[in-house]
């Protein structure tokens, strides 16, 4: 199977060039949230463009680096930035890095994003309790990759309750207020209309964004434990009457970066 061969050749390339043993956790850093990597000890950076079958993102706030290093003695691997479906990538391309990481026996995945808030306010960090993904292409369409998981994977416990509990406990300890809510994935790249948001709000959605869910579905299929964290960077369309912009998204992530870094470090230490 051509796609599986690509996944395996990427894994082999990383294995041949870097020490990929004993990695305890993988972390995906979304738009503007990449500065966490500065807090790693003994970090090694690999450009996505040097990794076979990895693609790069042109979106501002995505550094396109895979970084391996340590937090309090724990070995972790970080995707500093990600590629998106709306950039013209296929769902298989978007989720290939997650497949590769799962082959290094990494059990835990923390996945982060910038999102528009339907409830709450800009600057809030929200743990993803569940997601809504009714309208988008499923990344598992195509031949099932039996080596990873079942044809029809169960999605009833995608976001680990145990990891959510650890995150809340860490937040209380550090005095950082976290909420929990439903993230809705839409492909973008246009932002939602105010009516989209009105409808989604009636459905119980708390945050909207253009990433994360394809990777999470693939991570679940690959038997990884997932914690999702959204940084609410702006109020969603029509909730405030300000026009939306990516500049505001990046500006808010910069403002919350101290809390974001503290909470991530705390959670990683506790996992
Ligand atoms: N909508 C979709 N994606 C986003 C938003 C938004 O308002 N903010 C940041 N990413």
Short mmCIF file of C-alpha atoms and ligand atoms in Angstrom, two decimals:
data_model
loop_
_atom_site.label_atom_id
_atom_site.label_comp_id
_atom_site.label_asym_id
_atom_site.label_seq_id
_atom_site.Cartn_x
_atom_site.Cartn_y
_atom_site.Cartn_z
CA UNK A 1 0.00 0.00 0.00
CA UNK A 2 1.61 3.19 -1.21
CA UNK A 3 0.50 5.41 1.72
CA UNK A 4 1.61 2.89 4.32
CA UNK A 5 5.00 2.62 2.58
CA UNK A 6 5.39 6.39 2.82
CA UNK A 7 4.59 6.33 6.55
CA UNK A 8 7.11 3.55 7.13
CA UNK A 9 9.85 5.17 5.07
CA UNK A 10 9.44 8.40 7.06
CA UNK A 11 9.66 6.46 10.30
CA UNK A 12 12.79 4.65 9.06
CA UNK A 13 14.42 7.92 8.00
CA UNK A 14 13.84 9.43 11.46
CA UNK A 15 15.08 6.25 13.14
CA UNK A 16 18.23 6.20 11.01
CA UNK A 17 19.09 9.83 11.71
CA UNK A 18 17.91 10.52 15.28
CA UNK A 19 17.45 8.73 18.57
CA UNK A 20 13.72 8.08 18.53
CA UNK A 21 13.68 5.76 21.55
CA UNK A 22 11.84 6.34 24.82
CA UNK A 23 9.75 9.32 23.69
CA UNK A 24 6.96 9.63 26.23
CA UNK A 25 4.75 12.22 24.66
CA UNK A 26 4.05 14.05 21.41
CA UNK A 27 2.84 17.64 21.24
CA UNK A 28 1.40 19.55 18.30
CA UNK A 29 1.70 23.33 18.65
CA UNK A 30 -0.90 25.29 16.72
CA UNK A 31 -0.94 28.81 15.23
CA UNK A 32 1.24 31.18 17.22
CA UNK A 33 1.79 28.66 20.02
CA UNK A 34 5.23 27.47 18.91
CA UNK A 35 7.36 29.27 21.51
CA UNK A 36 6.99 26.38 23.96
CA UNK A 37 9.93 24.67 22.24
CA UNK A 38 12.28 27.29 23.71
CA UNK A 39 11.68 25.62 27.07
CA UNK A 40 13.01 22.22 26.07
CA UNK A 41 16.34 20.96 27.34
CA UNK A 42 18.86 19.51 24.85
CA UNK A 43 16.57 20.25 21.92
CA UNK A 44 17.26 18.94 18.42
CA UNK A 45 15.39 20.66 15.61
CA UNK A 46 14.53 19.03 12.30
CA UNK A 47 12.99 21.08 9.47
CA UNK A 48 9.82 19.53 8.06
CA UNK A 49 11.34 20.21 4.62
CA UNK A 50 14.18 17.76 5.39
CA UNK A 51 11.85 14.94 6.45
CA UNK A 52 10.72 12.63 3.63
CA UNK A 53 6.95 12.88 3.01
CA UNK A 54 6.44 15.79 5.44
CA UNK A 55 4.97 18.92 3.88
CA UNK A 56 5.36 22.49 5.11
CA UNK A 57 2.83 25.18 5.96
CA UNK A 58 2.98 28.72 4.62
CA UNK A 59 0.67 30.03 7.34
CA UNK A 60 2.14 32.66 9.67
CA UNK A 61 2.75 31.29 13.16
CA UNK A 62 3.80 27.80 11.97
CA UNK A 63 7.56 27.17 12.18
CA UNK A 64 7.57 23.81 10.31
CA UNK A 65 9.95 22.08 12.70
CA UNK A 66 9.97 18.75 14.46
CA UNK A 67 11.76 19.20 17.77
CA UNK A 68 12.96 16.49 20.14
CA UNK A 69 14.00 17.40 23.68
CA UNK A 70 13.33 17.09 27.37
CA UNK A 71 10.96 18.67 29.90
CA UNK A 72 11.95 17.85 33.49
CA UNK A 73 13.84 14.80 32.25
CA UNK A 74 10.94 13.51 30.11
CA UNK A 75 11.70 12.99 26.45
CA UNK A 76 9.10 14.56 24.21
CA UNK A 77 8.66 15.33 20.53
CA UNK A 78 7.01 18.48 19.27
CA UNK A 79 5.52 19.48 15.96
CA UNK A 80 6.15 23.21 15.95
CA UNK A 81 3.40 24.01 13.50
CA UNK A 82 1.25 21.82 11.31
CA UNK A 83 -0.10 21.65 7.79
CA UNK A 84 -3.78 22.13 7.07
CA UNK A 85 -6.36 20.69 4.69
CA UNK A 86 -7.28 24.21 3.55
CA UNK A 87 -3.74 24.68 2.20
CA UNK A 88 -4.57 22.08 -0.45
CA UNK A 89 -3.11 19.08 1.35
CA UNK A 90 -4.99 15.80 1.35
CA UNK A 91 -6.29 14.42 4.64
CA UNK A 92 -3.64 11.70 4.35
CA UNK A 93 -0.89 14.30 4.07
CA UNK A 94 -2.30 16.29 7.00
CA UNK A 95 -2.31 13.25 9.26
CA UNK A 96 0.88 11.47 8.10
CA UNK A 97 2.99 12.97 10.92
CA UNK A 98 0.60 11.53 13.53
CA UNK A 99 0.82 8.08 11.91
CA UNK A 100 4.60 8.28 11.97
CA UNK A 101 4.72 9.40 15.61
CA UNK A 102 2.40 6.59 16.66
CA UNK A 103 4.91 4.09 15.24
CA UNK A 104 7.47 5.21 17.83
CA UNK A 105 5.17 3.82 20.47
CA UNK A 106 4.33 7.26 21.81
CA UNK A 107 1.28 6.77 23.98
CA UNK A 108 0.19 10.35 24.70
CA UNK A 109 -0.58 13.16 22.30
CA UNK A 110 -1.29 16.74 23.34
CA UNK A 111 -2.73 18.67 20.45
CA UNK A 112 -3.26 22.41 20.54
CA UNK A 113 -4.87 25.01 18.33
CA UNK A 114 -6.06 28.56 18.05
CA UNK A 115 -9.84 28.73 17.91
CA UNK A 116 -12.73 31.17 17.75
CA UNK A 117 -14.89 31.26 20.85
CA UNK A 118 -18.68 30.97 20.79
CA UNK A 119 -18.70 31.13 24.57
CA UNK A 120 -16.13 32.58 26.96
CA UNK A 121 -13.66 35.25 25.97
CA UNK A 122 -10.43 35.77 24.02
CA UNK A 123 -7.39 34.52 25.90
CA UNK A 124 -9.23 31.58 27.52
CA UNK A 125 -7.62 28.13 27.38
CA UNK A 126 -10.23 25.43 26.75
CA UNK A 127 -9.75 21.68 27.14
CA UNK A 128 -11.53 19.84 24.34
CA UNK A 129 -14.16 17.54 25.79
CA UNK A 130 -15.46 16.31 22.44
CA UNK A 131 -15.71 17.52 18.87
CA UNK A 132 -18.27 18.12 16.13
CA UNK A 133 -17.15 17.02 12.68
CA UNK A 134 -20.32 16.49 10.68
CA UNK A 135 -19.40 18.27 7.49
CA UNK A 136 -15.78 17.45 6.69
CA UNK A 137 -13.90 14.68 4.93
CA UNK A 138 -12.92 11.87 7.27
CA UNK A 139 -9.14 11.22 7.24
CA UNK A 140 -9.71 7.45 7.45
CA UNK A 141 -11.45 7.28 4.06
CA UNK A 142 -9.60 4.82 1.82
CA UNK A 143 -8.15 1.40 2.51
CA UNK A 144 -8.07 0.74 6.23
CA UNK A 145 -4.53 0.56 7.62
CA UNK A 146 -5.01 -2.60 9.67
CA UNK A 147 -1.61 -2.26 11.35
CA UNK A 148 -2.95 0.82 13.14
CA UNK A 149 -6.55 0.05 13.93
CA UNK A 150 -10.05 -1.11 13.01
CA UNK A 151 -12.06 -0.17 9.95
CA UNK A 152 -14.75 1.43 12.14
CA UNK A 153 -12.97 2.88 15.17
CA UNK A 154 -14.99 3.79 18.24
CA UNK A 155 -15.04 7.53 18.88
CA UNK A 156 -16.88 7.56 22.19
CA UNK A 157 -13.84 8.43 24.30
CA UNK A 158 -11.57 10.33 21.99
CA UNK A 159 -10.34 12.92 24.49
CA UNK A 160 -8.89 11.13 27.48
CA UNK A 161 -10.85 11.85 30.67
CA UNK A 162 -7.75 10.97 32.64
CA UNK A 163 -5.64 13.57 30.80
CA UNK A 164 -8.42 16.18 31.16
CA UNK A 165 -8.42 15.54 34.92
CA UNK A 166 -4.63 15.92 35.06
CA UNK A 167 -4.91 19.21 33.13
CA UNK A 168 -7.58 20.61 35.48
CA UNK A 169 -5.55 19.60 38.53
CA UNK A 170 -2.46 21.28 37.07
CA UNK A 171 -4.48 24.41 36.29
CA UNK A 172 -5.75 24.62 39.87
CA UNK A 173 -2.23 24.14 41.22
CA UNK A 174 -0.83 26.90 39.00
CA UNK A 175 -3.80 29.27 39.35
CA UNK A 176 -4.58 29.08 35.63
CA UNK A 177 -8.25 29.02 34.78
CA UNK A 178 -9.19 26.30 32.26
CA UNK A 179 -12.60 25.54 30.81
CA UNK A 180 -13.88 22.46 29.00
CA UNK A 181 -15.97 22.45 25.85
CA UNK A 182 -16.90 21.23 22.40
CA UNK A 183 -14.63 22.08 19.45
CA UNK A 184 -16.13 22.16 15.97
CA UNK A 185 -13.87 21.52 12.99
CA UNK A 186 -14.56 23.34 9.75
CA UNK A 187 -12.12 23.27 6.86
CA UNK A 188 -11.70 27.02 6.43
CA UNK A 189 -9.87 28.96 5.14
CA UNK A 190 -12.74 31.46 5.17
CA UNK A 191 -13.93 32.18 8.66
CA UNK A 192 -17.51 31.27 9.54
CA UNK A 193 -20.44 33.53 8.82
CA UNK A 194 -22.37 34.92 11.77
CA UNK A 195 -25.21 32.53 10.83
CA UNK A 196 -22.85 29.52 10.82
CA UNK A 197 -21.92 30.53 14.34
CA UNK A 198 -25.54 31.10 15.41
CA UNK A 199 -26.41 27.55 14.28
CA UNK A 200 -23.31 25.99 15.86
CA UNK A 201 -24.06 27.75 19.12
CA UNK A 202 -27.54 26.20 19.18
CA UNK A 203 -25.85 22.80 18.72
CA UNK A 204 -23.78 23.36 21.85
CA UNK A 205 -20.42 24.21 20.24
CA UNK A 206 -18.00 26.27 22.35
CA UNK A 207 -15.13 26.82 19.90
CA UNK A 208 -14.49 26.60 16.14
CA UNK A 209 -11.26 26.00 14.29
CA UNK A 210 -9.61 24.71 11.13
CA UNK A 211 -7.39 21.92 12.44
CA UNK A 212 -6.95 19.23 15.10
CA UNK A 213 -9.90 16.93 14.38
CA UNK A 214 -8.35 15.06 11.42
CA UNK A 215 -5.19 14.48 13.49
CA UNK A 216 -7.22 13.43 16.53
CA UNK A 217 -9.27 10.89 14.54
CA UNK A 218 -6.06 9.37 13.20
CA UNK A 219 -4.45 9.42 16.66
CA UNK A 220 -7.46 7.59 18.10
CA UNK A 221 -7.33 5.05 15.26
CA UNK A 222 -3.60 4.64 16.06
CA UNK A 223 -4.47 3.99 19.74
CA UNK A 224 -2.95 7.16 21.17
CA UNK A 225 -4.34 8.90 24.24
CA UNK A 226 -5.31 12.47 23.33
CA UNK A 227 -5.54 15.75 25.20
CA UNK A 228 -6.80 18.71 23.14
CA UNK A 229 -6.28 22.32 24.17
CA UNK A 230 -7.79 25.28 22.32
CA UNK A 231 -6.55 28.77 22.85
CA UNK A 232 -9.57 31.00 22.26
CA UNK A 233 -7.94 33.76 20.26
CA UNK A 234 -11.00 35.74 19.25
CA UNK A 235 -14.75 35.77 19.60
CA UNK A 236 -16.33 33.87 16.69
CA UNK A 237 -18.03 35.74 13.83
CA UNK A 238 -21.06 37.73 14.90
CA UNK A 239 -20.45 37.19 18.64
CA UNK A 240 -18.63 40.48 18.55
CA UNK A 241 -19.01 42.85 15.63
CA UNK A 242 -15.25 43.11 15.01
CA UNK A 243 -14.07 41.60 11.69
CA UNK A 244 -11.91 38.48 12.17
CA UNK A 245 -8.25 38.43 11.25
CA UNK A 246 -5.30 36.08 11.53
CA UNK A 247 -3.29 39.00 12.97
CA UNK A 248 -5.65 39.04 15.98
CA UNK A 249 -5.31 35.26 16.32
CA UNK A 250 -1.51 35.45 16.50
CA UNK A 251 -1.62 38.52 18.77
CA UNK A 252 -3.79 36.72 21.35
CA UNK A 253 -1.60 33.61 21.35
CA UNK A 254 1.37 35.86 22.15
CA UNK A 255 -0.55 37.42 25.05
CA UNK A 256 -1.46 34.07 26.62
CA UNK A 257 1.85 32.41 25.91
CA UNK A 258 3.12 32.63 29.54
CA UNK A 259 0.09 30.76 30.89
CA UNK A 260 0.13 28.38 27.94
CA UNK A 261 3.77 27.47 28.52
CA UNK A 262 3.25 27.04 32.29
CA UNK A 263 0.21 24.82 31.90
CA UNK A 264 1.84 22.67 29.23
CA UNK A 265 4.97 22.18 31.31
CA UNK A 266 2.85 21.32 34.37
CA UNK A 267 0.72 18.80 32.46
CA UNK A 268 3.74 17.12 30.88
CA UNK A 269 5.37 16.75 34.29
CA UNK A 270 2.21 15.13 35.68
CA UNK A 271 1.52 12.70 32.82
N1 LIG B 1 -12.80 30.48 13.30
C1 LIG B 1 -12.12 29.43 12.79
N2 LIG B 1 -10.86 29.19 13.08
C2 LIG B 1 -10.22 30.02 13.92
C3 LIG B 1 -10.87 31.13 14.49
C4 LIG B 1 -12.22 31.37 14.16
O1 LIG B 1 -12.87 32.33 14.63
N3 LIG B 1 -9.96 31.74 15.30
C5 LIG B 1 -8.81 31.03 15.21
N4 LIG B 1 -8.96 29.98 14.38
#
